[in-house]
Coordinates of C-alpha atoms and ligand atoms in Angstrom, one line a residue:
M1 CA -19.7 -8.7 -4.3
R2 CA -18.4 -5.2 -4.4
N3 CA -16.0 -3.4 -6.8
E4 CA -15.4 -0.1 -5.1
L5 CA -13.3 1.3 -2.3
F6 CA -14.8 2.7 0.8
I7 CA -13.5 6.3 1.5
D8 CA -15.0 9.0 3.6
G9 CA -18.3 7.2 4.0
H10 CA -18.7 6.6 0.2
W11 CA -18.1 3.8 -2.3
V12 CA -15.7 5.0 -4.9
K13 CA -14.0 3.5 -7.9
P14 CA -10.2 3.5 -7.7
V15 CA -8.8 6.6 -9.3
N16 CA -7.0 4.7 -12.0
G17 CA -9.8 2.1 -12.4
G18 CA -7.6 -0.9 -11.8
T19 CA -8.8 -4.3 -10.7
F20 CA -7.3 -7.6 -9.5
P21 CA -8.7 -11.1 -9.8
I22 CA -10.4 -12.8 -6.8
V23 CA -9.7 -16.5 -7.1
N24 CA -11.5 -19.4 -5.3
P25 CA -8.5 -21.6 -4.3
A26 CA -10.6 -24.7 -4.2
T27 CA -11.6 -24.4 -7.9
E28 CA -9.0 -22.0 -9.3
E29 CA -11.9 -20.0 -10.7
V30 CA -11.8 -16.2 -10.9
V31 CA -15.0 -15.4 -9.0
H32 CA -14.8 -11.6 -9.1
H33 CA -12.5 -8.6 -9.8
G34 CA -11.7 -6.5 -6.8
P35 CA -10.8 -2.8 -7.0
A36 CA -7.1 -2.2 -7.0
G37 CA -6.3 0.9 -5.0
T38 CA -3.1 2.8 -5.6
A39 CA -1.2 5.6 -3.8
E40 CA -3.8 8.1 -5.0
D41 CA -6.6 6.3 -3.4
V42 CA -4.6 5.7 -0.2
D43 CA -4.0 9.5 -0.1
L44 CA -7.7 10.2 -0.4
A45 CA -8.5 7.7 2.4
V46 CA -5.8 9.0 4.7
R47 CA -7.0 12.6 4.1
A48 CA -10.5 11.5 5.0
A49 CA -9.3 9.7 8.1
R50 CA -7.3 12.8 9.1
R51 CA -10.3 15.1 8.6
A52 CA -12.5 12.7 10.6
F53 CA -9.9 12.7 13.4
D54 CA -9.0 16.4 13.4
Q55 CA -12.4 17.9 12.8
G56 CA -15.0 15.2 13.2
P57 CA -16.9 14.0 16.2
W58 CA -15.3 10.6 16.7
P59 CA -12.3 11.3 19.0
K60 CA -14.3 13.7 21.1
M61 CA -17.3 11.4 21.7
S62 CA -17.6 9.6 25.0
G63 CA -16.5 6.0 25.0
A64 CA -20.1 5.0 25.6
E65 CA -21.2 6.7 22.4
R66 CA -18.4 5.0 20.4
A67 CA -19.4 1.7 22.1
R68 CA -22.9 2.0 20.5
Y69 CA -21.4 2.1 17.0
L70 CA -19.1 -0.9 17.8
R71 CA -22.0 -2.9 19.1
A72 CA -24.0 -2.1 16.0
M73 CA -21.0 -3.3 13.9
A74 CA -20.9 -6.5 16.0
A75 CA -24.6 -7.1 15.4
G76 CA -24.1 -6.3 11.7
I77 CA -21.5 -9.0 11.5
R78 CA -23.5 -11.5 13.4
N79 CA -26.6 -10.9 11.4
R80 CA -24.7 -11.9 8.2
L81 CA -22.5 -14.6 9.8
Q82 CA -23.4 -17.4 7.3
E83 CA -23.0 -15.1 4.3
L84 CA -19.7 -13.7 5.5
A85 CA -18.4 -17.2 6.3
R86 CA -19.2 -18.3 2.8
L87 CA -17.3 -15.3 1.3
E88 CA -14.4 -16.1 3.5
T89 CA -14.3 -19.7 2.4
I90 CA -14.6 -18.8 -1.3
D91 CA -11.7 -16.3 -0.9
N92 CA -9.4 -18.1 1.5
G93 CA -10.4 -21.8 1.1
K94 CA -10.9 -22.7 4.8
P95 CA -13.7 -25.0 5.8
I96 CA -17.1 -23.3 6.4
P97 CA -17.3 -24.3 10.1
E98 CA -13.9 -22.6 10.7
A99 CA -15.0 -19.5 8.8
E100 CA -18.1 -19.4 10.9
W101 CA -16.0 -19.6 14.0
D102 CA -13.8 -16.7 12.8
I103 CA -16.8 -14.5 11.9
G104 CA -18.4 -15.1 15.3
D105 CA -15.0 -14.2 16.9
A106 CA -14.8 -11.0 14.8
A107 CA -18.2 -10.0 16.1
G108 CA -17.2 -10.8 19.6
C109 CA -14.1 -8.6 19.2
F110 CA -16.2 -5.6 18.4
D111 CA -18.4 -6.3 21.5
F112 CA -15.3 -6.7 23.7
Y113 CA -13.8 -3.4 22.6
A114 CA -17.2 -1.7 23.0
D115 CA -16.9 -2.6 26.7
L116 CA -13.4 -1.2 26.9
A117 CA -14.5 2.0 25.2
Q118 CA -17.0 2.5 28.0
E119 CA -14.4 1.7 30.6
L120 CA -12.3 4.7 29.2
D121 CA -15.2 6.9 30.4
R122 CA -14.9 5.5 33.9
K123 CA -11.2 5.9 34.0
P124 CA -10.5 9.1 32.0
V125 CA -7.8 10.4 34.3
E126 CA -5.2 8.9 36.7
A127 CA -4.0 11.2 39.5
I128 CA -0.3 11.0 39.9
A129 CA 1.2 11.5 43.4
L130 CA 4.2 13.8 43.1
A131 CA 7.0 14.0 45.6
D132 CA 6.9 17.8 45.3
A133 CA 3.6 18.9 46.9
R134 CA 3.6 22.3 45.1
F135 CA 2.5 20.5 41.9
T136 CA -0.5 18.3 41.1
S137 CA -0.4 15.9 38.1
K138 CA -2.7 13.6 36.2
A139 CA -2.3 11.3 33.2
V140 CA -5.0 11.2 30.6
R141 CA -5.3 8.8 27.7
E142 CA -6.0 10.1 24.2
P143 CA -6.3 8.4 20.8
V144 CA -3.1 8.1 18.7
G145 CA -4.7 9.7 15.7
V146 CA -5.0 8.2 12.2
A147 CA -4.2 4.5 12.3
A148 CA -3.4 2.2 9.3
A149 CA -4.0 -1.5 9.4
I150 CA -2.3 -3.8 6.9
I151 CA -3.6 -7.3 7.4
P152 CA -3.0 -10.9 6.1
W153 CA -5.1 -13.4 4.3
N154 CA -5.3 -16.3 6.8
Y155 CA -8.1 -14.9 9.0
P156 CA -9.3 -12.0 6.8
L157 CA -12.3 -10.6 8.8
L158 CA -10.9 -11.6 12.2
M159 CA -7.6 -9.8 11.6
A160 CA -9.5 -6.8 10.5
A161 CA -11.5 -6.9 13.7
W162 CA -8.4 -7.3 15.9
K163 CA -7.2 -3.9 14.6
V164 CA -10.4 -1.9 13.7
A165 CA -12.3 -2.6 16.9
P166 CA -9.6 -1.4 19.4
A167 CA -8.6 1.5 17.1
L168 CA -12.2 2.8 16.9
A169 CA -12.8 2.1 20.6
A170 CA -9.8 4.3 21.4
G171 CA -11.1 7.1 19.3
C172 CA -8.7 6.7 16.4
T173 CA -9.8 6.9 12.8
M174 CA -8.5 4.2 10.4
V175 CA -7.5 3.1 6.9
L176 CA -7.7 -0.6 6.5
K177 CA -5.8 -2.4 3.7
P178 CA -6.8 -6.1 3.5
A179 CA -4.6 -8.7 1.8
E180 CA -5.1 -8.8 -2.0
L181 CA -5.7 -12.5 -1.7
T182 CA -8.7 -12.1 0.6
S183 CA -10.5 -8.7 0.3
M184 CA -14.1 -9.6 0.2
T185 CA -15.1 -9.6 3.8
A186 CA -13.2 -6.3 4.5
M187 CA -15.4 -4.7 1.9
E188 CA -18.4 -6.1 3.7
L189 CA -17.1 -4.7 7.0
A190 CA -17.2 -1.3 5.3
A191 CA -20.8 -1.9 4.3
I192 CA -21.5 -2.9 7.9
A193 CA -19.8 0.3 9.2
M194 CA -22.0 2.3 6.8
A195 CA -25.1 0.6 7.9
A196 CA -24.1 1.3 11.5
D197 CA -23.9 5.1 10.6
L198 CA -20.3 5.4 11.5
P199 CA -19.3 9.0 10.8
P200 CA -17.6 9.5 7.4
G201 CA -13.9 8.9 7.4
V202 CA -13.7 7.0 10.6
L203 CA -13.2 3.7 8.8
N204 CA -11.9 3.6 5.2
V205 CA -11.1 0.4 3.3
V206 CA -8.7 0.5 0.4
T207 CA -8.1 -2.9 -1.3
G208 CA -5.1 -3.5 -3.6
A209 CA -1.6 -4.8 -3.9
G210 CA 0.8 -4.8 -0.9
P211 CA 3.8 -3.2 -2.6
I212 CA 1.5 -0.5 -4.1
A213 CA -1.5 0.4 -1.8
G214 CA 0.1 -1.2 1.3
Q215 CA 3.5 0.6 0.9
A216 CA 1.8 3.9 0.1
L217 CA -0.2 3.6 3.4
A218 CA 2.9 2.7 5.4
D219 CA 4.8 5.7 3.9
H220 CA 2.0 8.2 4.2
P221 CA 3.1 11.2 6.4
N222 CA -0.4 11.8 7.8
V223 CA -0.6 8.3 9.3
D224 CA 0.3 8.3 13.0
K225 CA 0.3 4.6 13.7
L226 CA 0.9 1.4 11.7
A227 CA -0.5 -1.9 12.7
F228 CA 0.7 -4.9 10.7
T229 CA 0.2 -8.6 10.6
G230 CA 2.1 -10.7 8.0
S231 CA 5.5 -11.9 7.0
V232 CA 8.8 -10.9 8.6
P233 CA 10.3 -9.3 5.5
V234 CA 7.2 -7.1 5.0
G235 CA 7.1 -6.4 8.7
S236 CA 10.6 -5.1 8.4
K237 CA 9.6 -2.8 5.6
I238 CA 6.7 -1.5 7.7
M239 CA 9.1 -0.8 10.5
Q240 CA 11.5 1.0 8.2
A241 CA 8.6 3.2 6.9
A242 CA 7.6 3.9 10.5
A243 CA 11.1 4.8 11.4
R244 CA 11.3 7.6 8.8
D245 CA 8.8 9.8 10.7
I246 CA 8.5 8.0 14.0
K247 CA 5.1 6.5 13.5
R248 CA 3.9 4.2 16.2
V249 CA 4.2 0.6 15.0
S250 CA 2.9 -2.8 16.1
L251 CA 3.9 -5.9 14.3
E252 CA 2.5 -9.4 14.5
L253 CA 4.8 -11.6 12.4
G254 CA 5.5 -15.3 11.8
G255 CA 6.7 -18.1 14.0
K256 CA 8.0 -21.6 14.2
S257 CA 6.3 -22.4 17.4
P258 CA 7.3 -25.5 19.4
F259 CA 4.9 -28.0 21.1
V260 CA 6.6 -30.1 23.8
V261 CA 4.8 -33.4 24.7
F262 CA 5.9 -35.1 27.9
E263 CA 5.7 -38.9 28.4
D264 CA 3.0 -38.6 31.1
S265 CA 0.5 -37.2 28.5
D266 CA -2.5 -39.0 27.3
I267 CA -1.5 -40.0 23.8
D268 CA -4.8 -39.3 22.1
A269 CA -5.2 -35.9 23.7
A270 CA -1.7 -35.1 22.6
V271 CA -2.3 -36.2 19.0
E272 CA -5.5 -34.3 18.9
W273 CA -3.9 -31.0 20.1
V274 CA -0.8 -31.5 17.9
M275 CA -3.2 -31.9 14.9
F276 CA -5.2 -28.9 15.9
G277 CA -2.0 -27.0 16.3
I278 CA -0.9 -27.5 12.7
F279 CA -3.8 -28.7 10.5
W280 CA -6.4 -26.2 11.6
N281 CA -6.8 -23.4 9.0
Q282 CA -4.5 -25.6 6.7
G283 CA -1.6 -24.7 8.9
E284 CA -1.8 -21.1 7.6
V285 CA -1.6 -19.8 11.2
C286 CA 1.1 -17.5 12.5
S287 CA 1.0 -19.4 15.9
A288 CA 0.9 -22.9 14.4
T289 CA 2.9 -25.3 16.5
S290 CA 4.9 -26.6 13.6
R291 CA 7.8 -28.1 15.6
V292 CA 6.7 -31.0 17.8
L293 CA 9.1 -32.4 20.5
V294 CA 7.9 -35.7 21.9
Q295 CA 9.6 -37.5 24.8
E296 CA 11.4 -40.5 23.5
S297 CA 9.6 -43.1 25.6
I298 CA 6.3 -42.4 23.9
Y299 CA 7.7 -41.2 20.5
D300 CA 6.9 -44.3 18.5
R301 CA 3.4 -44.7 19.9
F302 CA 2.7 -41.0 19.4
L303 CA 3.9 -41.1 15.8
D304 CA 1.9 -44.2 14.9
R305 CA -1.3 -42.5 16.2
L306 CA -0.5 -39.2 14.5
I307 CA 0.1 -41.0 11.2
E308 CA -3.2 -42.9 11.6
E309 CA -5.3 -39.9 12.4
T310 CA -3.6 -37.6 9.9
G311 CA -4.4 -40.0 7.1
K312 CA -8.2 -39.8 8.0
I313 CA -8.5 -36.0 7.5
K314 CA -11.1 -35.2 4.9
I315 CA -9.6 -32.9 2.3
G316 CA -11.8 -30.9 -0.1
D317 CA -13.6 -27.7 -1.0
G318 CA -14.2 -25.9 2.2
Q319 CA -17.9 -25.5 1.2
D320 CA -18.4 -29.3 1.2
P321 CA -19.8 -30.8 4.4
G322 CA -17.3 -32.7 6.6
V323 CA -14.2 -31.2 5.0
L324 CA -11.5 -30.6 7.7
L325 CA -8.7 -29.4 5.4
G326 CA -9.3 -27.0 2.5
P327 CA -6.9 -25.7 -0.2
L328 CA -4.1 -23.3 0.6
V329 CA -4.9 -19.7 -0.2
S330 CA -3.1 -19.4 -3.5
R331 CA -1.0 -21.2 -6.1
R332 CA 2.0 -19.4 -4.8
Q333 CA 1.4 -20.5 -1.3
M334 CA 0.9 -24.1 -2.4
D335 CA 4.1 -24.0 -4.5
Q336 CA 6.0 -22.6 -1.5
V337 CA 4.8 -25.3 0.8
L338 CA 5.5 -28.1 -1.7
S339 CA 9.0 -26.8 -2.3
A340 CA 9.6 -26.6 1.4
I341 CA 8.7 -30.3 1.7
D342 CA 11.0 -31.2 -1.2
K343 CA 13.8 -29.2 0.4
A344 CA 13.2 -31.0 3.7
R345 CA 13.5 -34.3 1.9
A346 CA 16.7 -33.2 0.2
D347 CA 18.1 -32.1 3.6
G348 CA 17.5 -35.6 5.0
A349 CA 14.0 -35.5 6.6
H350 CA 11.6 -38.3 6.0
V351 CA 7.9 -38.0 5.1
A352 CA 5.9 -40.1 7.6
V353 CA 2.6 -39.3 6.0
G354 CA 1.4 -36.9 3.2
G355 CA 4.1 -35.0 1.4
G356 CA 2.5 -33.8 -1.8
R357 CA -0.8 -32.8 -3.5
P358 CA -3.6 -35.2 -2.6
A359 CA -4.5 -37.9 -5.2
G360 CA -7.7 -37.3 -7.1
F361 CA -7.6 -33.5 -7.1
N362 CA -6.9 -32.2 -10.5
R363 CA -7.6 -28.6 -9.6
G364 CA -7.4 -26.4 -6.4
F365 CA -4.4 -25.5 -4.3
F366 CA -4.5 -28.6 -2.1
V367 CA -1.6 -30.0 -0.1
E368 CA -1.8 -33.1 2.0
P369 CA -1.5 -32.9 5.8
T370 CA 2.2 -33.8 6.2
V371 CA 4.3 -35.2 9.0
L372 CA 8.1 -34.9 8.7
V373 CA 10.4 -36.9 10.9
D374 CA 14.2 -37.1 11.3
V375 CA 14.3 -33.4 10.5
P376 CA 17.8 -32.0 10.8
L377 CA 18.1 -29.2 13.4
E378 CA 19.9 -27.0 10.9
S379 CA 17.4 -27.6 8.1
D380 CA 15.0 -24.9 6.8
A381 CA 12.1 -27.2 7.6
W382 CA 13.0 -27.1 11.3
N383 CA 13.8 -23.4 11.4
E384 CA 11.7 -21.5 8.9
E385 CA 7.9 -20.9 8.8
I386 CA 6.3 -23.1 6.2
F387 CA 2.7 -21.8 6.6
G388 CA 1.0 -24.9 5.5
P389 CA -0.2 -28.2 6.9
V390 CA 3.4 -29.5 7.6
V391 CA 4.6 -30.5 11.0
C392 CA 8.2 -31.5 12.0
L393 CA 8.6 -34.1 14.7
R394 CA 11.6 -34.8 17.0
P395 CA 12.2 -36.9 20.1
F396 CA 13.8 -35.5 23.2
A397 CA 15.1 -37.1 26.4
T398 CA 15.0 -34.6 29.2
E399 CA 13.0 -31.5 30.2
A400 CA 16.1 -29.4 29.9
E401 CA 16.8 -30.7 26.4
A402 CA 13.2 -30.0 25.4
V403 CA 13.3 -26.4 26.6
M404 CA 16.7 -25.9 24.9
L405 CA 15.4 -27.2 21.5
A406 CA 12.1 -25.3 21.9
N407 CA 13.8 -22.0 22.5
D408 CA 16.4 -22.5 19.8
S409 CA 14.6 -20.3 17.3
K410 CA 14.7 -16.7 15.9
F411 CA 10.9 -16.6 16.5
G412 CA 9.0 -16.5 19.7
L413 CA 5.3 -16.1 19.0
A414 CA 3.8 -19.2 20.6
A415 CA 4.6 -22.5 22.3
A416 CA 2.7 -25.4 23.8
V417 CA 3.5 -27.9 26.5
M418 CA 1.6 -31.0 27.4
S419 CA 2.0 -32.9 30.7
R420 CA -0.2 -34.3 33.5
D421 CA 2.3 -32.8 35.9
D422 CA 1.1 -29.3 36.5
A423 CA 4.3 -28.2 38.2
R424 CA 6.4 -29.3 35.3
A425 CA 4.0 -27.7 32.8
E426 CA 4.2 -24.4 34.7
R427 CA 8.0 -24.7 34.9
V428 CA 8.4 -25.2 31.2
A429 CA 5.8 -22.5 30.4
A430 CA 8.0 -20.1 32.4
A431 CA 11.2 -21.2 30.6
L432 CA 9.7 -20.9 27.1
R433 CA 10.6 -17.6 25.3
A434 CA 7.3 -16.9 23.6
G435 CA 4.5 -14.4 23.9
I436 CA 1.8 -17.1 24.1
V437 CA 2.2 -20.4 25.9
W438 CA -0.5 -23.0 25.8
I439 CA -0.6 -25.8 28.5
N440 CA -2.4 -29.0 27.5
C441 CA -3.7 -27.4 24.3
S442 CA -2.6 -25.4 21.2
Q443 CA -4.3 -22.5 19.4
P444 CA -7.4 -21.6 21.4
T445 CA -7.4 -17.8 21.3
F446 CA -9.3 -15.4 23.5
T447 CA -10.2 -11.8 22.9
E448 CA -9.5 -11.0 26.5
A449 CA -5.8 -12.2 26.6
P450 CA -2.7 -10.6 25.1
W451 CA -1.5 -11.8 21.8
G452 CA 2.0 -11.1 20.2
G453 CA 5.5 -12.3 19.9
Y454 CA 9.0 -12.3 21.4
K455 CA 12.1 -11.9 19.1
Q456 CA 11.4 -11.7 15.3
S457 CA 7.7 -12.6 15.9
G458 CA 6.8 -9.0 16.4
I459 CA 6.5 -6.0 18.6
G460 CA 3.6 -5.1 20.8
R461 CA 0.5 -7.0 21.9
E462 CA -3.0 -7.2 20.4
L463 CA -6.2 -8.2 22.0
G464 CA -7.4 -7.6 25.6
R465 CA -6.6 -4.3 27.2
W466 CA -3.1 -4.5 25.6
G467 CA -4.8 -4.2 22.2
L468 CA -6.4 -0.9 23.2
E469 CA -3.0 0.4 24.4
N470 CA -1.8 0.2 20.8
Y471 CA -4.1 3.1 19.9
L472 CA -3.7 5.3 22.9
E473 CA -1.3 8.1 23.8
T474 CA -0.6 9.1 27.4
K475 CA -0.5 12.8 28.3
Q476 CA 0.5 14.2 31.6
I477 CA -1.1 17.4 32.7
T478 CA 0.8 19.0 35.5
R479 CA -0.2 22.1 37.4
F480 CA 1.9 24.4 39.6
A481 CA -0.6 24.7 42.5
S482 CA 1.4 26.8 45.0
A483 CA 0.9 30.4 45.9
E484 CA 4.7 30.8 46.5
P485 CA 6.7 32.4 43.7
W486 CA 9.0 30.0 41.7
G487 CA 11.9 32.4 42.4
W488 CA 14.6 31.2 39.9
Y489 CA 15.0 34.3 37.9
I490 CA 12.9 36.8 39.8
K491 CA 14.2 36.5 43.4
D492 CA 12.3 39.2 45.2
S493 CA 8.9 39.2 43.5
T494 CA 6.3 41.2 45.3
L495 CA 3.1 39.4 44.8
S496 CA 0.2 41.7 45.0
Ligands
NAI1 P1 2.7 -10.5 3.3 O1 3.5 -10.2 4.5 O2 3.2 -10.1 1.9 O3 1.2 -9.9 3.3 C1 0.6 -9.3 4.5 C2 0.0 -8.0 4.1 O4 1.1 -7.1 3.8 C3 -0.9 -8.0 2.9 O5 -2.0 -7.1 3.1 C4 0.0 -7.5 1.8 O6 -0.8 -6.8 0.8 C5 0.8 -6.4 2.6 N1 2.0 -6.1 1.9 C6 2.9 -6.8 1.1 N2 3.9 -6.1 0.8 C7 3.8 -4.9 1.3 C8 4.6 -3.7 1.3 N3 5.7 -3.6 0.7 N4 4.2 -2.6 2.1 C9 3.0 -2.7 2.8 N5 2.2 -3.8 2.8 C10 2.6 -4.8 2.1 O7 2.5 -12.1 3.3 P2 2.3 -13.1 2.0 O8 3.4 -12.7 1.0 O9 1.0 -13.1 1.6 O10 2.7 -14.4 2.7 C11 4.1 -14.8 2.7 C12 4.4 -15.5 4.0 O11 4.2 -14.6 5.1 C13 3.6 -16.7 4.3 O12 4.1 -17.9 3.7 C14 3.8 -16.8 5.8 O13 5.0 -17.4 6.1 C15 3.8 -15.4 6.3 N6 2.5 -14.9 6.7 C16 2.3 -14.7 8.1 C17 1.1 -14.3 8.6 C18 0.9 -14.2 10.0 O14 -0.3 -14.2 10.4 N7 1.9 -13.9 10.8 C19 0.0 -14.1 7.7 C20 0.3 -14.2 6.3 C21 1.5 -14.6 5.9
MG2 MG1 -8.8 -15.6 -2.8

């Protein structure tokens, strides 16, 4: 485990020497002390990224050359998959098989953007047909400049990959600030970049507190682009910081995503996907389908099966075999989720299963997988992100009612619909106001497909070719290609 920041290709101690505790949420043990960067360290990192962009080779390289570095980083991640997954589990709490999945996806993300970097070479210019034939024009794509990534703790290395890989593919340089709750794999990503011989300053990693290191990065005048994933209140601060000097900004924020289950669904398949939609990663998922609408004719049967299967989920230390639900990331997160459940009860909801800390656990930030029913539409439980293994259930009568209830939210990140009737599923998918709609499943995420939210769930799209767009500027280059004089001021020019 490391205790230095990665700036300009070197490991350096934070200027003021500060540290913060790294806690294993399953045991509550302090396993390490991470380096707490401050505004001074952020400034050094941004300067390094600026130099690397303005004077270094990175933005001028061909896409194929940058792709070689990205592939080396993908291989570096894959070679250390087990070790990185273990660090992720110690830091975040998630079960090892989920962490392994994330690390594999992070490597895949670097490979995917390596391909897109190469594609930039094949499509460097786009000719533009102008109505005025005296001019020719073309559009070229260029990197935005110095990008800053501020990322959350729920998928630590994967969220880093979603931002670092496309930024580097585009030719940007970057400063990455991981969440203080989960910094270990970001530090290893720096080591992997170093081993891949990434030129100095192209990727810098500064760990530390959000309001200190994160805010300094968002405020830094030499950053051209802010990419953020996290809560709505912090997203709003990031956008305000961007507004001051017109930085480019992309935000991936929270949600309260609906899952609509129609009566023609296979009950077991519906229960399985509803569980995957809310209990996977302890429900600490921005796109978690935390509001489930079930057609009234199957509501009771569905609820019985959901209660039965939820009760069987093995809770424990993510490092133990067979565990499907680990602890939440922190005491604060556990306390927030427990108080959200208490508030739901006070507001009139009933706990069908779960509802507290699991019996027999005297340490660790564990919360039982919880199903809430009779949840009032105006309650916080129905409207606000809980970010834990807590699902709200509600019956509906008609398709129109389901769509109305599903869309009645300030968020619009994701939504899911389950039906054997493909035409109905497509109709509902079209009607749902969300950036991601799953049909007959919930949560599978693909590097090739656009990811991001409507409404308060964010701005912009990550992943796929859309993810690369975040890090590219568009420049038009237009030439006056006529031998005729322009003749506006000088009417009788005699061309020799
Ligand atoms: P957060 O939004 O505070 O943390 C996300 C990142 O922002 C971290 O790297 C943090 O250090 C940084 N940050 C915090 N304050 C900052 C500031 N003033 N300037 C710049 N960066 C700053 O999320 P938090 O507090 O850990 O979780 C609170 C809630 O946010 C969760 O309960 C959940 O509802 C939501 N959340 C949503 C996520 C998503 O994937 N959409 C991920 C994490 C949390
Ligand atoms: Mg931790």
